[in-house]
């Protein structure tokens, strides 16, 4: 098989975002939970692109040093001309957690390239990059904000964005010389943009942030990536799903792709869904409110109990029992670990872990990761007892941990739901998982009626 692209998502929600873009563009794509073996690729059938869903967004730099080199080596060995390290469209990360800069450092050992393109914007998601600065729409007020003034991302509980200049943001995470290719160069045409990129690389740039404000900019970025990859493959690229948009748009403009398929628009209604949310964003709180208004049974998760080494098993059994009772009454259920950024359960959970002798930032990190694993066990137990047809997961880190616990073999796109969060179908040899429809979304994705839309389906475009 001849692959056009391989990618690694630094969390599971971001991985399905990239999967969505490629599938909707008409590329045969499968998302695996580990670098696929030759046998797994053979089983998946002819593919144009391969993804690996990871969780480096929740890792420390030391954990990245162990986890990422074998993944990067495996992706480089697949033979795809471009390998993409997929990050969130808001680039939220820090020197201590989910360091994109550290990932770029590590990749230089596997790909041995002097200059790494960093795609800054994803206009289709209303994420824009201008002169290296990132801007993003907030679903809470439908306005575009500079990322360090964004009402959700500036207050992210783990990796708040305090800098909009991606050169400075990433440069604070690793000793890299990062330059910018501004959008006027893209407007000036391909020769001008390519010459600028070559000049920046020749002058010692370890990475170059590529602006994008418009669809035309995105297409030109795709052209630049393809031309760079042709010189010395594989090309290692960093960025959000703007990378997949850029490549697919250029491949279509250059007639390497046919018209996109139209069979992803409709999806059926189901009577019950199970939703698990550990996102603390304001939008997530609004979505929970709307779900309850629409008839979902809500169950508040006692995060402190689930994190307590002496109580977590009994808390898990109680949570599973409460959920099954509601499901067997015919109700859709939403479990939530936070209802907005001011929910006291967030601070209580961090304090409980901190009391074990950890520093506050380490406690915040460990609390989120362990809570995700315990919620994975909760979800697994529910699915083994009740044949739920659709599972909705909210919160990037939590979704990653839950899906890792469930451990399906692969994910395939089933339908459009909301940009950046498609409806997927699991492939697994576990009867309780095979064919299960699942959505993984970040806390800032979707509108307020996301959960009800996911339940009732869409019969027309």
Coordinates of C-alpha atoms in Angstrom, one line a residue:
X1 CA 0.0 0.0 0.0
X2 CA 1.2 3.5 -0.8
X3 CA 0.4 5.9 2.0
X4 CA 0.1 9.7 1.5
X5 CA 0.2 10.6 5.2
X6 CA 0.8 9.2 8.7
X7 CA -0.1 11.0 11.9
X8 CA 0.1 10.8 15.6
X9 CA -2.5 12.6 17.7
X10 CA -1.4 13.9 21.1
X11 CA -4.8 13.0 22.5
X12 CA -7.7 10.9 21.3
X13 CA -10.1 13.7 20.5
X14 CA -7.5 15.4 18.3
X15 CA -6.8 12.1 16.6
X16 CA -10.5 11.7 15.6
X17 CA -10.4 15.3 14.4
X18 CA -7.6 14.5 11.9
X19 CA -9.4 11.2 11.0
X20 CA -12.6 13.1 10.2
X21 CA -10.9 15.6 7.9
X22 CA -9.2 12.8 5.9
X23 CA -12.2 10.5 5.7
X24 CA -14.5 13.4 4.6
X25 CA -12.0 14.3 1.9
X26 CA -12.2 10.8 0.5
X27 CA -9.0 9.3 1.8
X28 CA -9.2 5.8 3.2
X29 CA -8.0 6.2 6.8
X30 CA -7.9 4.1 9.9
X31 CA -7.0 5.2 13.4
X32 CA -5.1 2.7 15.6
X33 CA -4.2 2.9 19.3
X34 CA -0.6 1.9 18.6
X35 CA 1.6 1.9 15.5
X36 CA 0.0 -0.8 13.3
X37 CA 1.7 -4.0 12.6
X38 CA 1.9 -5.3 9.0
X39 CA -0.9 -7.7 9.9
X40 CA -3.1 -4.9 11.3
X41 CA -2.6 -2.9 8.1
X42 CA -3.4 -5.9 6.0
X43 CA -6.6 -6.5 8.0
X44 CA -7.6 -2.8 7.6
X45 CA -7.4 -3.1 3.8
X46 CA -6.1 -0.5 1.3
X47 CA -5.4 2.8 3.1
X48 CA -4.3 6.2 2.0
X49 CA -3.5 7.4 5.5
X50 CA -2.8 5.9 8.9
X51 CA -3.2 7.5 12.3
X52 CA -2.1 6.6 15.8
X53 CA -4.2 7.9 18.7
X54 CA -1.8 8.9 21.5
X55 CA -1.9 10.7 24.8
X56 CA 1.3 12.8 24.9
X57 CA -0.8 15.9 25.6
X58 CA -1.0 14.6 29.2
X59 CA 2.6 13.6 29.5
X60 CA 5.5 15.2 31.2
X61 CA 8.7 15.8 29.1
X62 CA 10.3 12.8 30.8
X63 CA 7.4 10.6 29.9
X64 CA 7.6 11.8 26.3
X65 CA 11.3 10.9 26.2
X66 CA 10.3 7.3 26.8
X67 CA 7.0 7.1 24.8
X68 CA 7.5 9.1 21.6
X69 CA 10.8 7.8 20.1
X70 CA 9.5 4.3 19.2
X71 CA 6.3 5.8 17.9
X72 CA 8.1 8.3 15.7
X73 CA 10.5 5.6 14.4
X74 CA 7.5 3.3 13.6
X75 CA 5.7 6.1 11.7
X76 CA 8.9 7.1 9.8
X77 CA 9.2 3.4 8.7
X78 CA 5.7 3.3 7.2
X79 CA 7.0 5.1 4.1
X80 CA 4.5 8.0 4.1
X81 CA 6.1 11.1 2.7
X82 CA 4.6 13.3 5.5
X83 CA 4.3 12.5 9.2
X84 CA 2.1 14.8 11.2
X85 CA 2.3 15.4 15.0
X86 CA -1.3 16.4 15.5
X87 CA -1.9 18.9 18.4
X88 CA -5.0 20.7 19.5
X89 CA -6.0 23.7 17.4
X90 CA -5.6 25.9 20.5
X91 CA -2.0 24.7 21.0
X92 CA -2.6 24.4 24.7
X93 CA 0.5 22.9 26.3
X94 CA 3.2 23.9 28.7
X95 CA 6.9 23.2 29.5
X96 CA 5.7 20.7 32.2
X97 CA 2.7 19.0 30.5
X98 CA 2.1 18.1 26.9
X99 CA 5.2 20.0 25.7
X100 CA 4.9 20.4 21.9
X101 CA 8.4 21.8 21.9
X102 CA 9.8 18.7 23.6
X103 CA 8.0 16.5 21.0
X104 CA 9.6 18.5 18.2
X105 CA 13.0 18.0 19.8
X106 CA 12.4 14.3 20.1
X107 CA 11.3 14.0 16.5
X108 CA 14.6 15.4 15.2
X109 CA 16.1 12.1 16.3
X110 CA 13.7 10.1 14.1
X111 CA 13.4 12.4 11.1
X112 CA 16.7 14.2 11.1
X113 CA 15.4 17.3 9.5
X114 CA 16.7 20.7 10.3
X115 CA 13.5 22.7 10.0
X116 CA 10.0 21.6 11.1
X117 CA 6.9 23.3 9.5
X118 CA 4.3 24.3 12.2
X119 CA 0.9 24.9 10.7
X120 CA -0.7 27.6 12.9
X121 CA -4.3 28.0 11.9
X122 CA -7.4 26.0 11.1
X123 CA -9.9 28.5 9.6
X124 CA -12.6 25.8 9.2
X125 CA -12.7 25.6 13.0
X126 CA -12.3 29.3 13.3
X127 CA -8.8 29.1 14.5
X128 CA -6.6 31.7 12.8
X129 CA -2.9 32.5 12.8
X130 CA -1.6 35.9 11.8
X131 CA 2.1 37.0 12.1
X132 CA 2.6 33.9 14.3
X133 CA -0.2 34.8 16.7
X134 CA -3.0 32.4 17.3
X135 CA -6.7 33.5 17.5
X136 CA -9.7 31.2 18.2
X137 CA -13.5 31.4 18.4
X138 CA -15.1 30.7 21.7
X139 CA -18.3 28.8 21.6
X140 CA -19.4 30.4 24.8
X141 CA -19.8 33.8 23.2
X142 CA -19.3 33.1 19.4
X143 CA -16.5 35.7 19.3
X144 CA -12.9 35.3 18.1
X145 CA -10.3 36.0 20.7
X146 CA -6.5 36.2 20.9
X147 CA -5.7 32.8 22.5
X148 CA -4.3 34.3 25.6
X149 CA -7.5 36.3 26.1
X150 CA -9.8 33.4 25.1
X151 CA -12.4 32.9 27.9
X152 CA -11.9 29.1 27.9
X153 CA -8.3 28.5 26.9
X154 CA -6.8 31.3 29.0
X155 CA -8.4 29.6 32.0
X156 CA -7.7 25.9 31.1
X157 CA -7.3 24.0 34.3
X158 CA -4.1 22.2 33.3
X159 CA -2.4 24.1 30.4
X160 CA -3.8 27.7 30.4
X161 CA -2.7 29.7 27.3
X162 CA -0.8 32.8 28.4
X163 CA 1.0 33.6 25.2
X164 CA -0.5 34.1 21.7
X165 CA 2.8 34.2 19.7
X166 CA 3.4 30.6 18.9
X167 CA 7.1 31.2 18.4
X168 CA 7.4 32.3 22.0
X169 CA 4.9 29.7 23.3
X170 CA 6.8 26.8 21.7
X171 CA 10.2 28.4 22.3
X172 CA 9.4 28.4 26.1
X173 CA 9.1 24.6 25.9
X174 CA 12.3 23.8 24.2
X175 CA 15.5 25.5 23.0
X176 CA 14.4 25.9 19.4
X177 CA 15.0 28.7 17.0
X178 CA 11.4 29.3 15.7
X179 CA 10.6 31.7 12.8
X180 CA 7.4 32.8 11.2
X181 CA 6.2 32.8 7.6
X182 CA 3.5 35.5 7.6
X183 CA 0.4 35.4 5.5
X184 CA 1.5 38.2 3.1
X185 CA 4.1 35.8 1.8
X186 CA 1.3 33.2 1.1
X187 CA -0.7 35.9 -0.7
X188 CA 2.3 36.7 -2.9
X189 CA 2.2 33.2 -4.5
X190 CA 3.9 29.9 -4.2
X191 CA 7.3 30.9 -5.5
X192 CA 7.5 33.7 -2.9
X193 CA 6.3 31.5 0.0
X194 CA 8.6 28.7 -1.0
X195 CA 11.6 31.0 -1.3
X196 CA 10.8 32.6 2.1
X197 CA 10.6 29.1 3.7
X198 CA 13.9 28.0 2.2
X199 CA 15.5 31.3 3.4
X200 CA 14.3 30.9 7.0
X201 CA 15.6 27.3 7.1
X202 CA 18.9 28.2 5.5
X203 CA 19.4 30.9 8.2
X204 CA 19.1 28.4 11.0
X205 CA 15.4 28.2 11.8
X206 CA 14.6 24.9 13.6
X207 CA 10.9 25.4 12.9
X208 CA 8.7 27.8 11.0
X209 CA 5.2 28.8 12.0
X210 CA 3.0 29.1 8.9
X211 CA 0.2 31.6 9.1
X212 CA -3.3 30.9 7.8
X213 CA -6.4 33.1 7.8
X214 CA -8.3 31.9 4.7
X215 CA -9.1 28.8 2.7
X216 CA -6.6 30.0 0.0
X217 CA -3.9 30.3 2.7
X218 CA -4.6 26.7 3.8
X219 CA -4.3 25.4 0.3
X220 CA -1.0 27.1 -0.2
X221 CA 0.3 25.7 3.0
X222 CA -0.6 22.3 1.7
X223 CA 1.3 22.9 -1.5
X224 CA 4.3 24.0 0.5
X225 CA 4.2 20.9 2.7
X226 CA 4.0 18.6 -0.4
X227 CA 6.8 20.3 -2.1
X228 CA 9.0 20.2 1.0
X229 CA 8.3 16.5 1.5
X230 CA 9.3 15.7 -2.1
X231 CA 12.8 17.0 -1.4
X232 CA 13.7 14.8 1.5
X233 CA 10.9 12.5 2.8
X234 CA 9.6 11.9 5.3
X235 CA 8.7 15.5 6.3
X236 CA 7.8 15.9 10.0
X237 CA 5.1 18.5 10.5
X238 CA 3.5 19.9 13.6
X239 CA 0.0 21.4 13.9
X240 CA -3.7 20.9 14.3
X241 CA -6.1 19.4 11.7
X242 CA -5.2 22.4 9.6
X243 CA -2.5 20.1 8.3
X244 CA -5.0 17.6 7.0
X245 CA -7.2 20.4 5.6
X246 CA -4.2 21.9 3.8
X247 CA -3.0 18.6 2.3
X248 CA -6.4 17.4 1.2
X249 CA -7.2 20.8 -0.3
X250 CA -3.9 20.9 -2.3
X251 CA -4.3 17.3 -3.4
X252 CA -7.8 18.1 -4.7
X253 CA -6.6 21.4 -6.4
X254 CA -3.8 19.4 -8.1
X255 CA -6.3 16.6 -9.1
X256 CA -4.8 13.9 -6.9
X257 CA -8.2 13.5 -5.2
X258 CA -11.6 13.1 -6.6
X259 CA -14.7 14.9 -5.3
X260 CA -15.3 14.2 -1.6
X261 CA -17.9 11.5 -0.7
X262 CA -21.3 12.6 0.5
X263 CA -22.3 9.5 2.5
X264 CA -21.2 10.8 5.9
X265 CA -24.1 13.3 6.4
X266 CA -26.8 11.1 7.8
X267 CA -26.8 9.1 11.0
X268 CA -29.6 7.3 12.8
X269 CA -31.4 8.1 16.0
X270 CA -30.8 6.0 19.1
X271 CA -33.0 5.8 22.1
X272 CA -30.3 6.0 24.7
X273 CA -26.8 7.3 24.8
X274 CA -24.2 7.3 27.6
X275 CA -22.2 10.5 28.0
X276 CA -19.1 11.0 30.2
X277 CA -17.7 14.5 30.7
X278 CA -14.7 15.5 32.7
X279 CA -14.2 18.8 30.9
X280 CA -14.4 21.9 33.1
X281 CA -15.0 24.4 30.4
X282 CA -17.9 26.9 30.5
X283 CA -19.2 25.4 27.2
X284 CA -19.2 21.9 28.7
X285 CA -21.4 23.2 31.5
X286 CA -23.8 24.7 29.0
X287 CA -23.9 21.4 27.1
X288 CA -24.7 19.5 30.3
X289 CA -27.4 21.9 31.2
X290 CA -29.0 21.5 27.7
X291 CA -28.7 17.7 27.9
X292 CA -30.5 17.7 31.3
X293 CA -33.2 20.0 29.9
X294 CA -33.6 17.5 27.0
X295 CA -34.3 14.7 29.4
X296 CA -30.9 13.2 30.1
X297 CA -30.5 11.8 33.6
X298 CA -27.5 13.4 35.2
X299 CA -25.2 11.8 37.7
X300 CA -22.5 13.9 39.4
X301 CA -19.2 12.1 39.7
X302 CA -17.6 12.2 43.2
X303 CA -14.0 12.7 41.9
X304 CA -12.5 12.7 45.3
X305 CA -14.0 9.3 46.1
X306 CA -12.8 7.8 42.7
X307 CA -9.3 9.1 43.4
X308 CA -9.1 7.7 47.0
X309 CA -7.1 4.5 47.1
X310 CA -9.4 3.1 49.9
X311 CA -12.7 4.1 48.5
X312 CA -12.4 4.1 44.7
X313 CA -13.7 0.6 44.1
X314 CA -16.9 1.1 46.1
X315 CA -17.4 4.5 44.5
X316 CA -16.9 2.9 41.1
X317 CA -19.5 0.2 41.8
X318 CA -22.0 2.8 43.1
X319 CA -21.5 4.9 40.0
X320 CA -21.9 1.9 37.7
X321 CA -25.1 0.8 39.6
X322 CA -26.7 4.3 39.5
X323 CA -26.0 4.6 35.8
X324 CA -27.4 1.1 34.9
X325 CA -30.6 1.8 36.8
X326 CA -31.2 5.0 34.8
X327 CA -30.3 3.3 31.5
X328 CA -32.7 0.4 32.2
X329 CA -35.4 2.9 32.7
X330 CA -34.9 4.0 29.1
X331 CA -33.0 7.2 30.0
X332 CA -30.0 8.6 28.3
X333 CA -27.4 9.4 31.0
X334 CA -24.7 12.0 31.4
X335 CA -22.0 11.5 34.0
X336 CA -20.0 14.7 34.8
X337 CA -17.0 15.3 36.9
X338 CA -17.3 19.1 36.6
X339 CA -20.0 21.6 35.7
X340 CA -18.0 24.6 34.7
X341 CA -14.6 26.0 35.7
X342 CA -15.9 27.1 39.2
X343 CA -17.1 23.6 40.2
X344 CA -15.7 22.9 43.6
X345 CA -15.0 19.2 42.7
X346 CA -12.0 20.3 40.6
X347 CA -10.2 21.9 43.5
X348 CA -11.2 19.2 45.9
X349 CA -9.8 16.5 43.6
X350 CA -6.5 18.3 43.2
X351 CA -6.3 18.9 46.9
X352 CA -6.9 15.3 47.7
X353 CA -4.0 14.2 45.5
X354 CA -1.8 17.0 46.7
X355 CA -2.4 15.8 50.3
X356 CA -0.4 12.7 49.3
X357 CA 2.7 14.8 49.3
X358 CA 2.8 16.1 45.7
X359 CA 3.5 19.6 44.4
X360 CA 0.4 21.3 43.2
X361 CA 1.1 21.1 39.5
X362 CA 2.0 17.4 39.7
X363 CA -1.1 16.8 41.8
X364 CA -3.3 18.5 39.1
X365 CA -1.7 16.4 36.4
X366 CA -2.0 13.1 38.3
X367 CA -5.5 13.8 39.4
X368 CA -6.7 14.3 35.8
X369 CA -4.9 11.2 34.5
X370 CA -6.0 8.9 37.3
X371 CA -9.6 10.2 37.1
X372 CA -9.6 9.4 33.4
X373 CA -8.4 5.8 34.1
X374 CA -11.0 5.2 36.8
X375 CA -13.7 6.6 34.5
X376 CA -12.5 4.2 31.8
X377 CA -13.1 1.4 34.2
X378 CA -16.6 2.8 35.0
X379 CA -17.4 3.0 31.3
X380 CA -16.1 -0.5 30.6
X381 CA -18.2 -2.0 33.4
X382 CA -21.3 -0.2 32.1
X383 CA -20.8 -1.4 28.5
X384 CA -20.3 -5.0 29.6
X385 CA -23.7 -4.9 31.4
X386 CA -25.8 -2.9 28.9
X387 CA -25.8 -2.8 25.1
X388 CA -25.4 0.9 24.6
X389 CA -25.1 1.8 21.0
X390 CA -23.5 5.3 21.2
X391 CA -20.9 6.6 23.7
X392 CA -20.1 10.3 24.0
X393 CA -16.9 11.4 25.7
X394 CA -16.0 15.0 26.5
X395 CA -12.6 16.3 27.7
X396 CA -9.4 15.6 25.7
X397 CA -7.3 13.9 28.4
X398 CA -10.3 12.0 29.9
X399 CA -11.4 10.7 26.5
X400 CA -7.9 9.4 25.8
X401 CA -7.7 7.5 29.1
X402 CA -11.2 6.0 28.7
X403 CA -10.5 4.8 25.2
X404 CA -7.1 3.4 26.2
X405 CA -8.9 1.5 28.9
X406 CA -11.6 0.1 26.5
X407 CA -8.7 -0.8 24.1
X408 CA -10.5 -1.2 20.7
X409 CA -8.3 -2.2 17.8
X410 CA -9.1 0.8 15.6
X411 CA -11.6 3.6 14.9
X412 CA -13.3 4.4 11.6
X413 CA -15.4 7.5 10.8
X414 CA -19.1 6.8 10.6
X415 CA -20.7 10.3 10.1
X416 CA -20.4 14.0 10.6
X417 CA -21.6 15.3 13.9
X418 CA -19.8 18.6 14.8
X419 CA -16.6 20.0 13.3
X420 CA -13.6 18.4 15.0
X421 CA -15.6 15.6 16.7
X422 CA -17.0 13.0 14.2
X423 CA -19.2 10.0 15.0
X424 CA -16.8 7.0 14.9
X425 CA -17.3 3.3 14.9
X426 CA -15.0 1.0 16.9
X427 CA -13.4 -2.1 15.5
X428 CA -12.7 -4.7 18.1
X429 CA -12.7 -8.4 18.9
X430 CA -14.6 -7.6 22.1
X431 CA -18.3 -8.1 21.6
X432 CA -19.2 -5.2 23.9
X433 CA -17.1 -2.8 21.8
X434 CA -17.3 -4.0 18.2
X435 CA -19.5 -1.7 16.2
X436 CA -20.0 0.7 19.1
X437 CA -20.4 4.3 18.0
X438 CA -18.3 6.8 19.9
X439 CA -17.6 10.5 19.8
X440 CA -14.6 12.0 21.4
X441 CA -14.6 15.8 21.8
X442 CA -12.6 18.5 23.5
X443 CA -14.3 20.8 26.0
X444 CA -14.5 23.6 23.5
X445 CA -16.1 21.6 20.7
X446 CA -19.8 21.6 19.6
X447 CA -22.7 23.8 20.3
X448 CA -24.9 23.8 23.4
X449 CA -27.2 21.1 22.1
X450 CA -24.4 18.7 21.2
X451 CA -25.6 15.8 23.3
X452 CA -29.2 15.9 22.1
X453 CA -28.1 16.1 18.5
X454 CA -25.8 13.1 19.0
X455 CA -28.8 11.1 20.4
X456 CA -31.5 12.1 17.9
X457 CA -29.3 11.6 14.8
X458 CA -29.6 13.4 11.5
X459 CA -31.7 12.1 8.6
X460 CA -31.0 14.8 6.1
X461 CA -28.1 17.1 5.2

